[in-house]
Amino acid sequence: MSQLWDFSGGIHPLEHKDISTSRPIRRCGIPERLILPLQQHIGDPAEAIVEVGERVLKGQKIADVKTGMGVPVHAPTSGIIESLTEHPVPHPSGMADWCITLKPDGEDQWCPRNPVDDFHALDRDQVLEMIRDAGISGMGGAGFPTNIKLRPPRDRKVNTLILNGAECEPYITADDMTMREKADEVVAGLKVMAWILRPERCVIGVEDNKPQAIAALRKATEGTQTEIAVIPTKYPSGGEKQLIQILTGMEVPSGGIPADIGVMCQNIGTAVAVAQAVYQDIPLISRTVTITGEAVREPGNFEVLIGTPIEYLLEQAGVQQDKLSRLVLGGPMMGYTLSTEAVPVIKTTNCVIAATASELPAPPPEQPCIRCGECAEVCPMELLPQQLFWYSKSTEFEKAEHLNLFDCIECGACSYVCPSSIPLVQYYRFAKDEIRVQRAEQLKSDRARERFEARQARLEREKEEKELRRKERAKAAAEAQAKKQAEAEQATAEGGAVDERSAKSAIVEQALARKKAKAEANQSSPASQPAAEKPDTEALEKQLSQARSKLETMQSMLDDAKAQQADNVEKLERAVAKNHDRVKRAEEALAEARNTPGTRPTEPQSTH
Amino acid sequence: MAFVQQSSPHAHRARPTSRVMLWVLIAALPGLFAQTLFFGWGNLINVVFCITVAIVSEAALLRLRKKPVAFFIRDNTAAVTGLLLGLSLPQFTPWWVSAVAVISAIVVAKQLYGGLGSNPFNPAMVGYALVLVSFPVAMTTNWAEPAMLWEGAPGFGETLATIASGQQTAIDGWTMATPLDEYKHKIARHTATEVLAHPTFGDGIAKGWEWVNAAFLAGGLLLIGLRIITWHIPAGFLGGLALMSLAFGSNADLYAPLSLHLLAGGTMLGAFFIATDPVSAATSHQGKLIYGAGIGILIYLIRTWGNYPDAVAFSVLLMNFAVPFIDHYTPPRTYGHHKARRGVPGSQG
């Protein structure tokens, strides 16, 4: 038995898990239509690579991400591509997004599969590519492309690989049932990931309210070094940061990623998907989903094809439409309500709660905060929720940020216990969004200011150049004048009569002299600039290469951060954008310098 | 069909403010019972009267402020303020003194500051302090003789008549100084043994008072057990008082002993029921300890060297002033951070 640590706070909500664990996982069947959103995870949306009307086979790639971060989408069954349209997708906002609609032909015909005999013989990168090609993204929460997550940043060694089987949210039993029924596949997936990462310690964390899952895992890991850590049931022990604290006693630094302390967390479902991809060449086309709540007659877990409309799924579980009041996607603590049951199951869908009005009653009206501090007692991040609420409500975002607003994981424990039934998490989301908007505007105004300042500097320079030219001209004119006067004096001295004609010719001569002087001045002016104003191309090139290398560093840092779903992604993105601008400016300056004549690194001529 | 749209979390554990306050009322019952047993009907009548006045004045003000009256009355917070005043005021306090205390607590200290949750000061203690400085005679001469029920004490009707008559001329035969006051004034000229011979002190620490304090302590422990209050403020409070008492008052012939400080006067009522008012107290655990300790230290200072006999009210109010300052420097360390962020940008600390 390995040592366990506790995390501060936490709550014990009613579990409601037995509702959906009495039946084994059932196959959901093939609905009339499958709706496959092009974006099912964090990152960039995929692009369709099939035509409308085309027949596709089960497991065939139908959309892929060509540039940027993402994984492909596969056909969950054979059928005809019916359309590529906007359709409601699972999102808290209830928005619509681009989806491929597939009309199954009922034959469920596989495309050719080529499972490898032994992945150990392959390169790590090849296995990672297999995982990417199978369209696997994290199946627990945000859904991060798994192949990227499995590629830890260059300087970070993963010592501890954690499989998150805590499943602390009430109602959800998808991971529980998966562990009970597919423990071997879970362990097989873990082995693949362990082979890629070579950690010193592999541990599966499971809450003690899942004895059957624990027994199944114990059996599957017999004789291996994989630990099964049975952790106390407490919400939110399945939060990545909390689970890491429970199992290792370490804290993920604020704004950092688990890899910073040598830890990586993966979801149970993800492990199964990895095993299927690597051993059987089965892409991620289905997943386990819990259908529960008092409004369904036969709650339980289903093996559901990705793209299955929730509506169809509810029918399979025997939904009682007259009782259904609230439809929650995810758990009751962190899930969000759906406005339509037409949305499809996607790679991150783990639970649908069809709740009756009495099951999840509307909270009573909000009362004033009396600073009772219950929220602070249960906060797993050791924040001061009532202060954050106060500052969020009074839009004093700076103070809220100072009290670590962005460390809030939105677990909802504070709202759960609030005696004044204040929707605290809602206030934090509002404050975070406002701060993000303000930051974006700040960046925009910074850029505008930089542009303005550059323009001012250019105008100033041009003015100086003009002034310089004017002085040159004045000097030349003065010289000519002096010459003319001298000539006139000479003529007077010679006593020669100055007739009109000679006067005229003198004027012409003077004009010619002026023109010549002007031409001379013009010719000499570019070269006569002070060296500092026109830096030589060499310096500019150096500047450019420096900017480029900095951009590269930032970009790679950003990639790493993205790969680990770090909290500082935003910050890095801003830094990258800034460096991008810098490179661009440097390039422009260089191009300008090259196009301007007379700026070769020559000895600057003295103006005087 | 239309589904209910709601932001997460969708589950709630309902222990609303009204129930929290109800538990406070219930937890105070042992103390009230002990007071009635040892000091007669006075406090019980006070409590009923104060709660009634509190609810009526709260309702009136809510109406004036155009707030939903029933919604706010049902949170039981006005009743708790009334209860605390009823428990704290001397047993024979004339009714109009109690009324002034309650009305100033609810109207001035609570509603005029914005109602529930917005008051920087403990309403009950504002009311108490106000009548204490305004009507010092009424507030110091109406303490019942302890354990009088067994020695020809005034009955319910007589007590009620005394309170209702509104006369400040207290019945000397029934009342006497409180033990802490007695000790403080006599110890200058007598030894501890001589002082303790006075009937106020009885055979134990302070006749009757010790039991009242023990009953409030029991109620307070119930509140901690129910997680309605945390242990930090009472611990800081009693710790601060005890430390001061041990440091300065170890000689019983010069200053009141520790046992008297802890078990006489309003110590336990203050530690568990008054100082723990969440609205006007510090927020973080560390802040609560400091806040409680501050009150304990101030109580000792005021009891020992101050002119007023009632130290709890002034100490609590003084520390209420310090709450923003304490909160400013005592946020906890957040997960994943090396140390706590002390202070808040943009505000003067």
Short mmCIF file of C-alpha atoms in Angstrom, two decimals, chain B:
data_model
loop_
_atom_site.label_atom_id
_atom_site.label_comp_id
_atom_site.label_asym_id
_atom_site.label_seq_id
_atom_site.Cartn_x
_atom_site.Cartn_y
_atom_site.Cartn_z
CA MET B 1 -38.98 20.60 -25.72
CA ALA B 2 -37.55 23.19 -23.39
CA PHE B 3 -35.16 21.97 -20.74
CA VAL B 4 -34.20 23.80 -17.57
CA GLN B 5 -31.03 25.80 -18.21
CA GLN B 6 -28.81 26.12 -15.19
CA SER B 7 -25.14 26.70 -14.58
CA SER B 8 -23.09 24.12 -12.72
CA PRO B 9 -23.10 22.79 -10.12
CA HIS B 10 -26.53 21.26 -10.47
CA ALA B 11 -26.49 19.64 -7.06
CA HIS B 12 -26.68 21.60 -3.82
CA ARG B 13 -26.55 20.70 -0.21
CA ALA B 14 -29.25 22.77 1.30
CA ARG B 15 -28.34 24.12 4.70
CA PRO B 16 -29.65 27.58 4.12
CA THR B 17 -28.76 30.60 6.20
CA SER B 18 -32.12 30.34 7.96
CA ARG B 19 -31.24 26.88 9.27
CA VAL B 20 -27.75 27.96 10.27
CA MET B 21 -29.28 30.78 12.30
CA LEU B 22 -31.85 28.44 13.78
CA TRP B 23 -29.03 26.25 15.02
CA VAL B 24 -27.44 29.28 16.64
CA LEU B 25 -30.71 29.95 18.44
CA ILE B 26 -30.92 26.32 19.55
CA ALA B 27 -27.30 26.21 20.69
CA ALA B 28 -27.90 29.24 22.89
CA LEU B 29 -30.73 27.53 24.76
CA PRO B 30 -28.54 25.79 27.41
CA GLY B 31 -27.01 29.15 28.28
CA LEU B 32 -30.41 30.79 28.44
CA PHE B 33 -31.68 27.97 30.62
CA ALA B 34 -28.73 28.35 33.00
CA GLN B 35 -29.27 32.11 33.17
CA THR B 36 -32.93 31.60 34.03
CA LEU B 37 -32.02 29.03 36.63
CA PHE B 38 -29.43 31.16 38.39
CA PHE B 39 -30.57 34.72 37.77
CA GLY B 40 -34.33 34.43 37.46
CA TRP B 41 -36.74 35.23 34.70
CA GLY B 42 -35.02 38.45 33.61
CA ASN B 43 -32.96 37.18 30.67
CA LEU B 44 -35.77 35.01 29.37
CA ILE B 45 -38.13 37.97 29.30
CA ASN B 46 -35.38 40.08 27.73
CA VAL B 47 -34.75 37.49 25.03
CA VAL B 48 -38.39 37.22 24.03
CA PHE B 49 -38.83 41.00 24.08
CA CYS B 50 -35.60 41.66 22.13
CA ILE B 51 -36.37 39.07 19.46
CA THR B 52 -39.82 40.57 18.97
CA VAL B 53 -38.47 44.11 18.69
CA ALA B 54 -35.71 42.91 16.37
CA ILE B 55 -38.09 41.23 13.95
CA VAL B 56 -40.53 44.14 13.97
CA SER B 57 -37.84 46.76 13.37
CA GLU B 58 -36.17 44.61 10.69
CA ALA B 59 -39.52 44.22 8.91
CA ALA B 60 -40.21 47.95 9.12
CA LEU B 61 -36.81 48.84 7.71
CA LEU B 62 -37.03 46.25 4.94
CA ARG B 63 -40.37 47.74 3.99
CA LEU B 64 -38.92 51.22 3.97
CA ARG B 65 -36.03 50.01 1.81
CA LYS B 66 -38.51 48.28 -0.50
CA LYS B 67 -36.91 44.86 0.02
CA PRO B 68 -38.86 41.59 0.11
CA VAL B 69 -39.81 41.52 3.79
CA ALA B 70 -40.82 37.89 4.19
CA PHE B 71 -37.76 36.65 2.25
CA PHE B 72 -35.32 38.41 4.58
CA ILE B 73 -37.22 37.91 7.85
CA ARG B 74 -37.16 34.18 7.23
CA ASP B 75 -33.37 34.09 7.33
CA ASN B 76 -33.60 34.33 11.17
CA THR B 77 -30.66 36.72 11.42
CA ALA B 78 -32.69 39.46 13.12
CA ALA B 79 -33.86 36.91 15.67
CA VAL B 80 -30.24 36.00 16.42
CA THR B 81 -29.34 39.66 16.99
CA GLY B 82 -32.31 39.98 19.35
CA LEU B 83 -31.31 36.80 21.13
CA LEU B 84 -27.72 37.93 21.68
CA LEU B 85 -28.86 41.23 23.16
CA GLY B 86 -31.44 39.53 25.34
CA LEU B 87 -28.72 37.23 26.68
CA SER B 88 -26.22 40.03 27.27
CA LEU B 89 -28.32 42.77 28.84
CA PRO B 90 -28.67 42.86 32.63
CA GLN B 91 -31.62 40.91 33.95
CA PHE B 92 -33.63 43.91 35.13
CA THR B 93 -32.83 46.24 32.24
CA PRO B 94 -35.82 48.56 31.75
CA TRP B 95 -37.72 47.65 28.61
CA TRP B 96 -37.00 50.89 26.81
CA VAL B 97 -33.25 50.48 27.28
CA SER B 98 -33.49 47.05 25.66
CA ALA B 99 -35.64 48.50 22.88
CA VAL B 100 -33.12 51.24 22.17
CA ALA B 101 -30.35 48.65 22.05
CA VAL B 102 -32.21 46.36 19.65
CA ILE B 103 -33.47 49.13 17.38
CA SER B 104 -30.06 50.72 17.07
CA ALA B 105 -28.59 47.29 16.39
CA ILE B 106 -31.04 46.42 13.61
CA VAL B 107 -31.75 49.83 12.15
CA VAL B 108 -28.44 51.62 12.47
CA ALA B 109 -25.81 48.91 12.61
CA LYS B 110 -27.44 46.53 10.12
CA GLN B 111 -30.03 47.97 7.77
CA LEU B 112 -28.52 51.43 7.33
CA TYR B 113 -25.28 49.77 6.32
CA GLY B 114 -27.08 47.80 3.61
CA GLY B 115 -28.70 44.94 5.47
CA LEU B 116 -27.59 41.36 5.89
CA GLY B 117 -23.99 40.76 4.94
CA SER B 118 -23.03 44.42 4.56
CA ASN B 119 -22.55 45.52 8.15
CA PRO B 120 -18.93 46.05 9.16
CA PHE B 121 -19.78 45.91 12.87
CA ASN B 122 -21.49 43.30 14.96
CA PRO B 123 -25.04 44.71 15.24
CA ALA B 124 -25.78 43.29 18.68
CA MET B 125 -22.59 44.75 20.10
CA VAL B 126 -23.27 48.14 18.52
CA GLY B 127 -26.64 48.18 20.28
CA TYR B 128 -25.10 47.02 23.52
CA ALA B 129 -22.27 49.53 23.48
CA LEU B 130 -24.68 52.33 22.63
CA VAL B 131 -26.94 51.77 25.63
CA LEU B 132 -23.95 51.08 27.86
CA VAL B 133 -22.43 54.49 27.24
CA SER B 134 -25.82 56.22 27.10
CA PHE B 135 -27.46 54.71 30.17
CA PRO B 136 -24.60 53.57 32.38
CA VAL B 137 -26.70 53.50 35.55
CA ALA B 138 -29.40 51.31 34.05
CA MET B 139 -26.79 49.04 32.55
CA THR B 140 -24.69 48.48 35.64
CA THR B 141 -27.17 48.37 38.48
CA ASN B 142 -29.64 45.87 37.13
CA TRP B 143 -27.68 42.66 37.44
CA ALA B 144 -29.59 40.08 39.41
CA GLU B 145 -28.14 38.46 42.45
CA PRO B 146 -26.90 35.02 41.46
CA ALA B 147 -28.76 31.93 42.54
CA MET B 148 -31.53 34.12 43.81
CA LEU B 149 -34.18 31.64 42.88
CA TRP B 150 -33.47 29.82 46.10
CA GLU B 151 -33.38 32.87 48.30
CA GLY B 152 -36.71 34.55 47.95
CA ALA B 153 -36.16 35.75 44.45
CA PRO B 154 -38.70 37.81 42.53
CA GLY B 155 -41.10 35.66 40.56
CA PHE B 156 -41.97 35.94 36.90
CA GLY B 157 -44.64 38.59 37.43
CA GLU B 158 -42.48 40.68 39.67
CA THR B 159 -39.55 40.54 37.25
CA LEU B 160 -41.79 41.44 34.34
CA ALA B 161 -43.23 44.35 36.30
CA THR B 162 -39.76 45.61 37.18
CA ILE B 163 -38.66 45.50 33.55
CA ALA B 164 -41.92 46.99 32.30
CA SER B 165 -42.06 49.77 34.87
CA GLY B 166 -39.13 51.38 33.15
CA GLN B 167 -37.84 52.87 36.35
CA GLN B 168 -34.12 53.10 36.72
CA THR B 169 -34.29 52.92 40.47
CA ALA B 170 -33.31 49.33 40.77
CA ILE B 171 -34.40 47.18 43.62
CA ASP B 172 -31.22 47.03 45.64
CA GLY B 173 -32.17 43.91 47.49
CA TRP B 174 -32.16 41.88 44.30
CA THR B 175 -29.22 43.26 42.45
CA MET B 176 -25.52 43.46 42.94
CA ALA B 177 -22.31 44.09 41.05
CA THR B 178 -21.01 41.42 38.69
CA PRO B 179 -18.15 39.29 40.03
CA LEU B 180 -15.48 40.74 37.75
CA ASP B 181 -16.48 44.26 38.71
CA GLU B 182 -16.56 43.34 42.35
CA TYR B 183 -13.11 41.78 42.19
CA LYS B 184 -11.60 44.68 40.30
CA HIS B 185 -12.85 47.28 42.76
CA LYS B 186 -12.13 45.41 45.95
CA ILE B 187 -8.75 43.88 45.18
CA ALA B 188 -7.04 47.24 45.61
CA ARG B 189 -7.81 47.22 49.30
CA HIS B 190 -8.26 43.55 50.12
CA THR B 191 -6.57 40.23 49.62
CA ALA B 192 -7.91 37.68 47.19
CA THR B 193 -9.32 35.55 49.99
CA GLU B 194 -11.19 38.48 51.43
CA VAL B 195 -12.62 39.47 48.08
CA LEU B 196 -13.72 35.95 47.29
CA ALA B 197 -15.64 35.82 50.57
CA HIS B 198 -18.27 38.06 49.01
CA PRO B 199 -21.50 36.14 48.21
CA THR B 200 -21.14 36.92 44.50
CA PHE B 201 -18.35 34.38 44.26
CA GLY B 202 -20.11 31.62 46.15
CA ASP B 203 -18.17 28.45 46.79
CA GLY B 204 -16.77 28.02 43.32
CA ILE B 205 -15.40 30.57 40.92
CA ALA B 206 -18.31 32.95 40.54
CA LYS B 207 -21.62 31.72 41.84
CA GLY B 208 -24.00 30.99 38.99
CA TRP B 209 -21.79 32.60 36.38
CA GLU B 210 -19.57 29.57 36.08
CA TRP B 211 -22.57 27.43 35.17
CA VAL B 212 -23.89 29.95 32.70
CA ASN B 213 -20.49 30.08 31.04
CA ALA B 214 -20.24 26.30 31.00
CA ALA B 215 -23.65 26.12 29.32
CA PHE B 216 -22.62 28.59 26.62
CA LEU B 217 -19.41 26.65 26.16
CA ALA B 218 -21.46 23.50 25.59
CA GLY B 219 -23.66 25.30 23.07
CA GLY B 220 -20.57 26.66 21.36
CA LEU B 221 -19.05 23.22 21.06
CA LEU B 222 -22.28 22.07 19.48
CA LEU B 223 -21.93 24.82 16.86
CA ILE B 224 -18.36 23.71 16.13
CA GLY B 225 -19.53 20.11 15.91
CA LEU B 226 -22.19 21.10 13.41
CA ARG B 227 -19.56 23.02 11.45
CA ILE B 228 -21.57 26.20 11.79
CA ILE B 229 -18.57 27.97 13.27
CA THR B 230 -14.92 26.96 13.15
CA TRP B 231 -12.78 26.61 16.23
CA HIS B 232 -10.43 29.40 15.24
CA ILE B 233 -12.19 32.47 16.66
CA PRO B 234 -13.12 30.93 20.06
CA ALA B 235 -9.65 29.43 20.37
CA GLY B 236 -7.98 32.74 19.57
CA PHE B 237 -10.38 34.57 21.88
CA LEU B 238 -9.92 32.29 24.90
CA GLY B 239 -6.23 31.81 24.16
CA GLY B 240 -5.59 35.55 24.00
CA LEU B 241 -7.52 36.16 27.22
CA ALA B 242 -5.80 33.30 29.02
CA LEU B 243 -2.34 34.35 27.91
CA MET B 244 -2.87 37.93 29.04
CA SER B 245 -4.28 36.72 32.33
CA LEU B 246 -1.31 34.44 32.94
CA ALA B 247 1.20 37.05 31.89
CA PHE B 248 -0.16 39.97 33.89
CA GLY B 249 -2.51 38.58 36.45
CA SER B 250 -0.70 35.62 37.92
CA ASN B 251 -0.90 37.22 41.35
CA ALA B 252 -4.50 36.85 42.48
CA ASP B 253 -3.96 39.50 45.16
CA LEU B 254 -3.43 42.11 42.45
CA TYR B 255 -5.60 41.05 39.54
CA ALA B 256 -8.54 38.76 38.87
CA PRO B 257 -7.40 35.15 38.38
CA LEU B 258 -7.62 33.26 35.08
CA SER B 259 -10.55 31.12 36.24
CA LEU B 260 -12.61 34.21 36.89
CA HIS B 261 -11.73 35.68 33.48
CA LEU B 262 -12.79 32.52 31.68
CA LEU B 263 -15.90 31.64 33.63
CA ALA B 264 -17.38 34.94 34.78
CA GLY B 265 -19.02 37.65 32.76
CA GLY B 266 -19.84 37.17 29.11
CA THR B 267 -16.67 35.27 28.20
CA MET B 268 -18.11 32.10 26.68
CA LEU B 269 -21.14 33.85 25.19
CA GLY B 270 -18.71 36.27 23.59
CA ALA B 271 -16.25 33.64 22.42
CA PHE B 272 -18.72 31.28 20.76
CA PHE B 273 -21.78 33.36 19.90
CA ILE B 274 -20.78 37.00 19.53
CA ALA B 275 -17.23 37.12 18.17
CA THR B 276 -18.08 34.39 15.65
CA ASP B 277 -20.59 36.53 13.74
CA PRO B 278 -19.25 35.77 10.27
CA VAL B 279 -20.32 39.02 8.65
CA SER B 280 -18.12 41.21 10.81
CA ALA B 281 -15.29 38.73 11.53
CA ALA B 282 -12.10 37.96 9.63
CA THR B 283 -12.30 35.39 6.84
CA SER B 284 -9.25 33.12 6.62
CA HIS B 285 -8.32 30.65 9.34
CA GLN B 286 -5.21 32.58 10.23
CA GLY B 287 -7.18 35.80 10.19
CA LYS B 288 -9.79 34.31 12.51
CA LEU B 289 -7.13 33.29 15.00
CA ILE B 290 -5.67 36.79 14.98
CA TYR B 291 -9.11 38.37 15.19
CA GLY B 292 -10.12 36.17 18.12
CA ALA B 293 -6.83 36.69 19.92
CA GLY B 294 -7.20 40.45 19.47
CA ILE B 295 -10.59 40.34 21.14
CA GLY B 296 -9.26 38.21 24.00
CA ILE B 297 -6.34 40.57 24.60
CA LEU B 298 -8.56 43.66 24.46
CA ILE B 299 -11.02 42.09 26.89
CA TYR B 300 -8.26 41.60 29.39
CA LEU B 301 -7.02 45.16 28.94
CA ILE B 302 -10.47 46.68 29.29
CA ARG B 303 -11.47 44.49 32.21
CA THR B 304 -8.28 45.15 34.08
CA TRP B 305 -7.50 48.76 33.35
CA GLY B 306 -10.61 50.16 31.70
CA ASN B 307 -13.44 52.07 33.28
CA TYR B 308 -16.37 50.16 31.84
CA PRO B 309 -17.17 46.79 33.29
CA ASP B 310 -18.37 45.28 30.01
CA ALA B 311 -15.36 44.48 27.91
CA VAL B 312 -16.73 42.06 25.31
CA ALA B 313 -18.78 44.60 23.36
CA PHE B 314 -15.98 47.13 23.06
CA SER B 315 -13.37 44.51 22.23
CA VAL B 316 -15.49 42.97 19.48
CA LEU B 317 -16.25 46.37 17.97
CA LEU B 318 -12.60 47.40 18.08
CA MET B 319 -11.56 44.23 16.33
CA ASN B 320 -14.35 44.70 13.77
CA PHE B 321 -12.44 47.85 12.80
CA ALA B 322 -9.34 45.77 12.27
CA VAL B 323 -10.97 43.10 10.10
CA PRO B 324 -10.19 44.64 6.69
CA PHE B 325 -6.61 45.08 7.83
CA ILE B 326 -6.37 41.49 9.07
CA ASP B 327 -7.98 40.12 5.91
CA HIS B 328 -5.55 42.11 3.86
CA TYR B 329 -2.55 40.28 5.28
CA THR B 330 -3.87 36.79 5.97
CA PRO B 331 -5.02 35.13 2.75
CA PRO B 332 -4.12 31.43 2.77
CA ARG B 333 -1.49 29.97 0.48
CA THR B 334 -3.21 28.69 -2.63
CA TYR B 335 -2.49 25.23 -4.05
CA GLY B 336 0.50 25.36 -6.34
CA HIS B 337 1.88 28.62 -4.97
CA HIS B 338 5.03 28.97 -2.93
CA LYS B 339 3.58 31.47 -0.51
CA ALA B 340 0.44 33.43 0.15
CA ARG B 341 -0.11 36.70 -1.60
CA ARG B 342 -0.23 39.21 1.21
CA GLY B 343 -2.04 42.44 0.61
CA VAL B 344 -4.14 43.41 -2.34
CA PRO B 345 -2.92 45.68 -5.12
CA GLY B 346 -4.48 49.07 -5.45
CA SER B 347 -5.70 49.38 -1.90
CA GLN B 348 -3.95 50.82 1.08
CA GLY B 349 -3.25 48.29 3.73
#
